[in-house]
Short mmCIF file of C-alpha atoms in Angstrom, two decimals:
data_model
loop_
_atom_site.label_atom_id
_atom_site.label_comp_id
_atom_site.label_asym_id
_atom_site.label_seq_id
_atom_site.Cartn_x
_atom_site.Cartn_y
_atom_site.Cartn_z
CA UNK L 1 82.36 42.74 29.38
CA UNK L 2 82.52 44.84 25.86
CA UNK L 3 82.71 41.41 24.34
CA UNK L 4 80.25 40.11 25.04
CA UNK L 5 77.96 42.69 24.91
CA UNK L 6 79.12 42.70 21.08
CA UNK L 7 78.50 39.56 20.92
CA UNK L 8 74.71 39.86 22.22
CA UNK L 9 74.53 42.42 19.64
CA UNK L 10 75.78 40.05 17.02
CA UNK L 11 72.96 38.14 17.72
CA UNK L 12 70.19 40.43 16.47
CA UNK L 13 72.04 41.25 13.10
CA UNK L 14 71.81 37.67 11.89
CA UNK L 15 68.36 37.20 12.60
CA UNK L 16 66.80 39.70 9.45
CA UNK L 17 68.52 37.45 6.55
CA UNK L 18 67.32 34.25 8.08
CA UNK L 19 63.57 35.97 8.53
CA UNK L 20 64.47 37.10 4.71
CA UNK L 21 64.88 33.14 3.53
CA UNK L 22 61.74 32.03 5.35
CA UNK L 23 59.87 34.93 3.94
CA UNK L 24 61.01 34.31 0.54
CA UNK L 25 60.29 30.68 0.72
CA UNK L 26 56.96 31.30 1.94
CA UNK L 27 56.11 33.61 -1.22
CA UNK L 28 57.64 30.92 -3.24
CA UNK L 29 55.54 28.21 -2.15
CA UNK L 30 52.45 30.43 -2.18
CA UNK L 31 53.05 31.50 -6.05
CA UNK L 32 53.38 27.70 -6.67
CA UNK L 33 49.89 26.33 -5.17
CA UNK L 34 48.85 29.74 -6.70
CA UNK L 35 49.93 28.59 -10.30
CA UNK L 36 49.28 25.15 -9.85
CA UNK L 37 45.36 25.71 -8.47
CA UNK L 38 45.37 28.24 -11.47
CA UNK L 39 46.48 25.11 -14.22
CA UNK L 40 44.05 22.33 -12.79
CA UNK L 41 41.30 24.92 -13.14
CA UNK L 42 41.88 25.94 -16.43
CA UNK L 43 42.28 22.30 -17.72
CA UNK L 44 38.63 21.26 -15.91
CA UNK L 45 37.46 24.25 -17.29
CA UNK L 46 36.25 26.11 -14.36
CA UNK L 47 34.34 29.44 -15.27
CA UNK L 48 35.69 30.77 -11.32
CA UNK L 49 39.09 30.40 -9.79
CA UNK L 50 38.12 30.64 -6.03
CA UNK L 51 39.43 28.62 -3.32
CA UNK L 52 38.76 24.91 -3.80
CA UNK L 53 36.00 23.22 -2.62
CA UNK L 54 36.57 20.99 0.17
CA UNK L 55 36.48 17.04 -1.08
CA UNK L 56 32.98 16.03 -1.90
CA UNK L 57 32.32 13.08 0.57
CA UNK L 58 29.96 10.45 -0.49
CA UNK L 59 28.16 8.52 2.48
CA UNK L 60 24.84 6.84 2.19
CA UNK L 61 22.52 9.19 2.49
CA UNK L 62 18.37 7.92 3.56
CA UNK L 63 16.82 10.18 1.44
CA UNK L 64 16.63 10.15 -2.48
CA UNK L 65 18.23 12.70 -3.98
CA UNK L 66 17.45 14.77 -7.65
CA UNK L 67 19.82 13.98 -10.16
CA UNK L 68 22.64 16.53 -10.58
CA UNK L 69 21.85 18.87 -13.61
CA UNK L 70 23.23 17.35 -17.04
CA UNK L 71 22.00 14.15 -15.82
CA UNK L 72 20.54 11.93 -18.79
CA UNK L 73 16.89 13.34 -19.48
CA UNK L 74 17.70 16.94 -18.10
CA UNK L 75 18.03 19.63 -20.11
CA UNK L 76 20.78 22.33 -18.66
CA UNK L 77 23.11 24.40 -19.96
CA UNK L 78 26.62 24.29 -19.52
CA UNK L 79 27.32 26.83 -16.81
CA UNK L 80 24.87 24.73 -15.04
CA UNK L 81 26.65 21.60 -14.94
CA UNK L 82 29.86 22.90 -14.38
CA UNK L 83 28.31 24.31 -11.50
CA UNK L 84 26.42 21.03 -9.94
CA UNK L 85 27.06 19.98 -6.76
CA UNK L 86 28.62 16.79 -7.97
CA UNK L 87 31.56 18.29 -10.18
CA UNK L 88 34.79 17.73 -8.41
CA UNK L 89 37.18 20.26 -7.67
CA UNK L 90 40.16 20.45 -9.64
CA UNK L 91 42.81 19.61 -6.68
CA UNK L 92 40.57 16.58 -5.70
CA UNK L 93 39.84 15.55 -9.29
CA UNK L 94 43.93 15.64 -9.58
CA UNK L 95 44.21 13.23 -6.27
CA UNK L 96 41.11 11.22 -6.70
CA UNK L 97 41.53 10.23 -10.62
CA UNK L 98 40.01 12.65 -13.22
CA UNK L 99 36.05 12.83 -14.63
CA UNK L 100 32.53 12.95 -11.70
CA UNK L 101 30.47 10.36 -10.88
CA UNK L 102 27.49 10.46 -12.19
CA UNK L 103 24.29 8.66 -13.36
CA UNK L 104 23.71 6.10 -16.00
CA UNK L 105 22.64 7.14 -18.99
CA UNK L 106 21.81 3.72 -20.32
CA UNK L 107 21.54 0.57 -18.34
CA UNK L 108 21.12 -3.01 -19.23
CA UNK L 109 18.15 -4.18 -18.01
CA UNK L 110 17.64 -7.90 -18.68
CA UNK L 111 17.37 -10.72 -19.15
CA UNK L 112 18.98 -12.97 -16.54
CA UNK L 113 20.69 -15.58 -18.53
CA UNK L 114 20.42 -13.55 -21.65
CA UNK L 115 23.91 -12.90 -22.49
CA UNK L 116 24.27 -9.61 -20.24
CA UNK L 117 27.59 -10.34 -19.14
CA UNK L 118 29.01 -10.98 -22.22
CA UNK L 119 27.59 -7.91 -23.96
CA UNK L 120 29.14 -5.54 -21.14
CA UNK L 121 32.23 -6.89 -21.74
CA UNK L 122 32.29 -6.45 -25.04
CA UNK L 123 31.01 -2.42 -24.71
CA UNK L 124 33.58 -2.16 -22.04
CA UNK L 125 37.10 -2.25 -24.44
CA UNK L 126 35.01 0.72 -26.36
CA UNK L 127 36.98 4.02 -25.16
CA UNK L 128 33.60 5.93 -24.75
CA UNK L 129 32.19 3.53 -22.18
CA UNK L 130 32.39 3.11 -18.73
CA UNK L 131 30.86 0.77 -16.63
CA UNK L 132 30.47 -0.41 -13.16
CA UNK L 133 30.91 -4.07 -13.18
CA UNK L 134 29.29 -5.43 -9.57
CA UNK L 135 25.40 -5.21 -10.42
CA UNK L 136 24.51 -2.87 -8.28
CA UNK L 137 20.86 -4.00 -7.91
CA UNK L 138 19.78 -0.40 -6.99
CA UNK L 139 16.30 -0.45 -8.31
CA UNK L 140 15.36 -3.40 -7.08
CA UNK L 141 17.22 -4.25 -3.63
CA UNK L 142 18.57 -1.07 -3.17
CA UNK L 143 16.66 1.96 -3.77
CA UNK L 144 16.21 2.94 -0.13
CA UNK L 145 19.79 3.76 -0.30
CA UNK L 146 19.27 7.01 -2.55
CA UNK L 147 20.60 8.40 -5.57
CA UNK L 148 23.58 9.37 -3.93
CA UNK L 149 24.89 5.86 -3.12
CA UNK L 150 24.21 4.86 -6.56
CA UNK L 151 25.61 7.63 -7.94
CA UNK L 152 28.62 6.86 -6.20
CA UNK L 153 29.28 3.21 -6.87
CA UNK L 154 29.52 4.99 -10.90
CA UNK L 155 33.29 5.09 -12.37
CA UNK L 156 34.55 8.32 -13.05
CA UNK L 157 33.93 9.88 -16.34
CA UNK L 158 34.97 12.44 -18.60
CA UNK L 159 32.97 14.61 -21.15
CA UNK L 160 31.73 12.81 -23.85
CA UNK L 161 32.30 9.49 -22.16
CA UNK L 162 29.12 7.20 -21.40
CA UNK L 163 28.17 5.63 -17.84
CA UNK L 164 26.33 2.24 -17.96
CA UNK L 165 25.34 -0.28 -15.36
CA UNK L 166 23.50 -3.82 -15.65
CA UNK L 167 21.40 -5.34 -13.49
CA UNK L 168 19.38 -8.38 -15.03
CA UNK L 169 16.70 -8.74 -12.66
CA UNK L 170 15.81 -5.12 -13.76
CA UNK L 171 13.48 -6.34 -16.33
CA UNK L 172 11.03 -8.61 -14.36
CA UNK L 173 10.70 -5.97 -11.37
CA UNK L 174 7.50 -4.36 -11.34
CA UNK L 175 8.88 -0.95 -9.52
CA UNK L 176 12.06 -0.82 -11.70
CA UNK L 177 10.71 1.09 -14.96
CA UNK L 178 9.15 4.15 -12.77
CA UNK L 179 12.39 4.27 -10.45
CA UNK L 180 14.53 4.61 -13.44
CA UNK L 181 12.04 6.97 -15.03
CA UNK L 182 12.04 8.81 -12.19
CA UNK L 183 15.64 9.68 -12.65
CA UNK L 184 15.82 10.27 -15.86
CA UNK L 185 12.67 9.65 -18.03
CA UNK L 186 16.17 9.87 -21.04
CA UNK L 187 17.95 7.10 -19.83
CA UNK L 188 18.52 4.66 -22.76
CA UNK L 189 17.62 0.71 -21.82
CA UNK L 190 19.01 -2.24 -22.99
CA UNK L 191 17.27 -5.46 -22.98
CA UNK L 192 19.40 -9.17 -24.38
CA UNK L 193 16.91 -11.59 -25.18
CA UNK L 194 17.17 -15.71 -25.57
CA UNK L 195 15.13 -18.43 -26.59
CA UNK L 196 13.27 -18.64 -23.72
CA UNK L 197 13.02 -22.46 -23.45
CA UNK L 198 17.08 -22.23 -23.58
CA UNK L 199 17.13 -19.52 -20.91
CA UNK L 200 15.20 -21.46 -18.57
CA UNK L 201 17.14 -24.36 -19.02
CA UNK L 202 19.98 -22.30 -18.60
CA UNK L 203 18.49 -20.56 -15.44
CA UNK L 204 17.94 -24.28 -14.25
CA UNK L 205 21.78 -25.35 -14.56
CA UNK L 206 23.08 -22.25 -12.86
CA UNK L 207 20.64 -23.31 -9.99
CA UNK L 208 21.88 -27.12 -10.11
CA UNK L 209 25.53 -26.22 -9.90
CA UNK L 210 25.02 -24.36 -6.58
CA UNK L 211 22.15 -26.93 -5.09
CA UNK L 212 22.59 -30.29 -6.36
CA UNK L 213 20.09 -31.56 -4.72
CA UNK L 214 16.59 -29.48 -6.08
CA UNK L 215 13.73 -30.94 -8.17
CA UNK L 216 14.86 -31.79 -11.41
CA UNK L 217 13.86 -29.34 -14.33
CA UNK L 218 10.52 -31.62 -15.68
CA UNK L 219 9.11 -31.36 -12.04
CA UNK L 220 9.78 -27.89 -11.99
CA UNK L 221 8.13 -27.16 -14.95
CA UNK L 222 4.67 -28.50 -14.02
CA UNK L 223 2.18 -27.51 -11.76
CA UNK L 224 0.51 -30.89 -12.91
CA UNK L 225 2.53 -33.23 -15.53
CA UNK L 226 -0.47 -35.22 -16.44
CA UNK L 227 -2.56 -32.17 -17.80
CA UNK L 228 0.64 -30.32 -18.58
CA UNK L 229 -0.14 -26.95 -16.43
CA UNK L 230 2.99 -25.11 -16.46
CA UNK L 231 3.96 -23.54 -13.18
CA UNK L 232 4.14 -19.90 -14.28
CA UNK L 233 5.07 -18.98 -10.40
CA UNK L 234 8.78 -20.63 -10.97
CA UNK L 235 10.94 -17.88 -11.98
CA UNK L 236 12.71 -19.42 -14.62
CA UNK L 237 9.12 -20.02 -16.44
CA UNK L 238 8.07 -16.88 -15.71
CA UNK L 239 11.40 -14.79 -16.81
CA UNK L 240 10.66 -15.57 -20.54
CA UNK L 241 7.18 -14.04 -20.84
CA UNK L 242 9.16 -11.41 -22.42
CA UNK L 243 5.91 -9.24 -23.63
CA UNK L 244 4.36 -9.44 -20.07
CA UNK L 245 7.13 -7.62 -18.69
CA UNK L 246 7.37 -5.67 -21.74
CA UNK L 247 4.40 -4.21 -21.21
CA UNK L 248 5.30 -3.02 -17.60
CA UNK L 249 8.43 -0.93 -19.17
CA UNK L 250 6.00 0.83 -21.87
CA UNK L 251 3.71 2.36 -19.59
CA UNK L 252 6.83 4.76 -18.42
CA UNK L 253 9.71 4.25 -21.88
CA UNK L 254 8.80 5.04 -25.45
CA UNK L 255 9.58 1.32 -27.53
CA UNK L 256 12.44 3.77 -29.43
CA UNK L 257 14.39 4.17 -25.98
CA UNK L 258 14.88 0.12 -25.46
CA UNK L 259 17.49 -1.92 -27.59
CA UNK L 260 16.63 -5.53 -27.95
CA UNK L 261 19.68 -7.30 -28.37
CA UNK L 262 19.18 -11.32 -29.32
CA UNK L 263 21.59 -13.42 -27.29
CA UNK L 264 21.68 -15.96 -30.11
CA UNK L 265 23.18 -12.92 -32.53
CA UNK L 266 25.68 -11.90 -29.85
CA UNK L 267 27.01 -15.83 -29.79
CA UNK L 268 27.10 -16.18 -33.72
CA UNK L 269 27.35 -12.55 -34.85
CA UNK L 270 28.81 -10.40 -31.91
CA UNK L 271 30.43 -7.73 -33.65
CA UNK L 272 26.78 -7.21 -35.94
CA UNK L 273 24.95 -7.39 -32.89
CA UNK L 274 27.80 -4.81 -31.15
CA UNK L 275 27.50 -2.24 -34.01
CA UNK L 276 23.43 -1.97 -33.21
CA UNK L 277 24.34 -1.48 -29.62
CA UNK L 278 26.99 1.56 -30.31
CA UNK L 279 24.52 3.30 -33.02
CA UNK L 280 22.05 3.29 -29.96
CA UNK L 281 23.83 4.46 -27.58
CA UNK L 282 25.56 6.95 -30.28
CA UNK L 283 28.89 5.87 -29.99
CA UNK L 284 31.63 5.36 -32.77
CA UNK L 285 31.56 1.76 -34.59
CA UNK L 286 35.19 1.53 -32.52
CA UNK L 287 33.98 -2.72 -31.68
CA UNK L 288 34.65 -4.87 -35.10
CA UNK L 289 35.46 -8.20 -35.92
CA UNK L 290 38.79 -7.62 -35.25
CA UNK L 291 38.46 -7.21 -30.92
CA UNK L 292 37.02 -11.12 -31.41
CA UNK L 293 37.45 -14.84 -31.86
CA UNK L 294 35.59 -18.12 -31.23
CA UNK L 295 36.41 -20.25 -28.53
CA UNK L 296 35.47 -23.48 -29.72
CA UNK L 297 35.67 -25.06 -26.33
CA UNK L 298 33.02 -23.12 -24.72
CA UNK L 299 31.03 -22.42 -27.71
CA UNK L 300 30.69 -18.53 -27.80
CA UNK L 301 33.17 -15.64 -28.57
CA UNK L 302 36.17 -14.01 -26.89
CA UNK L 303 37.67 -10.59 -26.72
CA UNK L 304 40.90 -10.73 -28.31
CA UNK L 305 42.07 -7.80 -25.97
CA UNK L 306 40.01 -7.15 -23.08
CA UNK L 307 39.78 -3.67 -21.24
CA UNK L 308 42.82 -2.70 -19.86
CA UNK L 309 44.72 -5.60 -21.06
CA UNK L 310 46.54 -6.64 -24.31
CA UNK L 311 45.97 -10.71 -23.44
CA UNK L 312 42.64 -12.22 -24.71
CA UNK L 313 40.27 -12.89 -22.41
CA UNK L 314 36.72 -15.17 -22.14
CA UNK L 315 34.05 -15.19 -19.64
CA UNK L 316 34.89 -17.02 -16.34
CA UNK L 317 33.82 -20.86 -15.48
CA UNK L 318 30.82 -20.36 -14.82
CA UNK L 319 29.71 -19.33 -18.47
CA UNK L 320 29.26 -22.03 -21.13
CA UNK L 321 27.84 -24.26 -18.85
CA UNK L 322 26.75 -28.12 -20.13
CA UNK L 323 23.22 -28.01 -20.30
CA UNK L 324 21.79 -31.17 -18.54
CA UNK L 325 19.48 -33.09 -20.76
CA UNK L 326 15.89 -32.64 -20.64
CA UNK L 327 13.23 -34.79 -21.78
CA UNK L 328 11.96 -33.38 -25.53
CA UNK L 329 8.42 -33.66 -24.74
CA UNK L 330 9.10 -31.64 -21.78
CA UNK L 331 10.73 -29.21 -24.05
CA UNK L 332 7.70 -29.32 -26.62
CA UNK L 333 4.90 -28.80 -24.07
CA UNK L 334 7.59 -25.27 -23.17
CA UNK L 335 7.44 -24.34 -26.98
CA UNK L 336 4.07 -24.69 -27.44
CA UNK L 337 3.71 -22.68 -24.20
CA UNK L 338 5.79 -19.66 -24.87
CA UNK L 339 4.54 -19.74 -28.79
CA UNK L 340 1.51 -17.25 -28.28
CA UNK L 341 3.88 -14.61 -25.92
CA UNK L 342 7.04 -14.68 -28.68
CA UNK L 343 4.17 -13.84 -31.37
CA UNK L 344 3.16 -10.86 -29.17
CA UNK L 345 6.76 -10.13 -28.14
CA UNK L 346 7.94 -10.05 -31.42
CA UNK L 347 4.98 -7.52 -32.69
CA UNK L 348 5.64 -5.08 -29.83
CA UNK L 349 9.06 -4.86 -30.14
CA UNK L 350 9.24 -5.17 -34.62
CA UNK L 351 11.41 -8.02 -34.77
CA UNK L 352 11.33 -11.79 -35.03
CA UNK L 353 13.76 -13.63 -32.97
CA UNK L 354 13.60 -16.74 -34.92
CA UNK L 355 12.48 -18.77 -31.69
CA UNK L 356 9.84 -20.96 -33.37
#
């Protein structure tokens, strides 16, 4: 009976060491998510070292939102944007992939079979810029969505680093320059040009190679062949009145805030044309003549390295297309069409494409 009442009493004597491990583990692990919240938030550069905020989520939201302070176009100091809603936490920019979402601050506008594609790709294996590469169509299919969605289709970005979308069709929508303006009356546009007699017939083939069967190009082109009316109303006509549209984006940009880039320099000169682009958008001349070489099978230049990879890389099959031939009166009656609104294109924007 003594026994085991020692033995019952044995019992309670154990317990305060084991209570002492848990209790020191406890401490330990405390001190660590101490010292590690502590590190992240003096490497984001946090002014406060609260408790975290919770993950930001990012649904769409109805409503438009206002642009986060330090957006392009707002002026805010820095306690302000380290304080905007937007700025991730240190633990969730550790799990989710360091920089915030934000904005553009310059976005390439137009035009659709300009050379767009080509000149993102080539901005892209610059170090400063980061770009979404879906066209996100927000201010012209999208906008309903909010600034929120857009915001969040962005790639993460870190201080000095740039944030750039393109979305061709841009440049010929009517509500697109006071939607972007209305974000940011800073953000920096970007507009690649072409012959527009060559983008047209461009515009054409891309059309052909998904619907074989449409009108061909010289029906198209008239509203009447015999008097030789041009059908303005078919897009791919319309597209290159270049100074019409122009016009639209100076009622809400000063001409200084929009690049013109010609598509014909980015084909034979792509690293002059690429050295305009990064003094606009203030970057380092990182892109040279080295990053490229001509592909003498599809007629234009590759990256020698793309982004992310040390193999060269061209733009897919469906650039470099083989133009289908057009009659050259056809052509002629286009030249003659487009003369009058190159003249005026070239005065408003202070350079001469070379087109005629």
């Amino acid at each position: 009976m003594g026994q085991r009442l020692n033995r019952c009493l044995d019992v309670p004597v154990a317990l305060p060491p084991l209570r002492r491990r848990l209790l020191l583990l406890f401490i330990m692990l405390f001190l660590w998510l101490y010292m590690f919240y502590s590190c992240a938030g003096s490497c984001a550069g946090l002014a406060t070292r609260g408790s975290p905020a919770p993950p930001r989520a990012a649904p769409p939201l109805p409503q438009l939102l206002p642009p986060a302070p330090g957006e392009p176009g707002e002026e805010s100091s820095l306690e302000e944007q380290r304080a905007a809603p937007d700025a991730a936490s240190p633990i969730s920019s550790f799990f989710n992939g360091s920089g915030t979402k934000r904005l553009p601050q310059a976005i390439i506008i137009g035009v659709k079979k300009g050379g767009t594609r080509a000149l993102l790709e080539f901005l892209r294996v610059h170090p400063d810029v980061r770009a979404v590469g879906a066209e996100p169509h927000f201010f012209d299919r999208n906008y309903e969505r909010g600034l929120a969605w857009y915001r969040d289709l962005m790639p993460r970005t870190l201080e000095g680093q740039i944030t750039m979308e393109k979305t061709p069709s841009y440049f010929v929508t009517k509500e697109a320059p006071a939607r972007i303006s209305s974000m940011s009356k800073g953000t920096k546009l970007i507009v690649v040009v072409r012959d527009p007699v060559t983008r047209a017939i461009s515009d054409y083939t891309q059309t052909l190679s998904k619907k074989p069967d449409i009108p061909t190009f010289e029906s198209l082109t008239f509203k009447n062949r015999t008097t030789g009316l041009i059908d303005t109303s078919w897009s791919a006509i319309q597209i290159g009145i270049y100074a019409k549209h122009l016009e639209n984006w100076l009622l809400y940009f000063p001409i200084g805030q929009i690049l013109f880039v010609s598509g014909e320099r980015l084909i034979s000169d792509p690293a002059g044309e690429l050295g305009r682009v990064q003094d606009f958008l203030g970057l380092k001349r990182i892109i040279t003549d080295k990053h490229f070489y001509f592909n003498k099978t599809k007629g234009f230049p590759c990256l020698k390295k793309a982004e992310g990879s040390s193999k060269p890389h061209c733009l897919g099959k469906t650039k470099g297309r083989t133009h289908p031939d057009i009659d050259q009166e056809v052509v002629q009656r286009l030249r003659d069409f487009y003369r009058p609104f190159n003249m005026k294109f070239y005065q408003m924007t202070g350079q001469d494409f070379g087109w005629d």
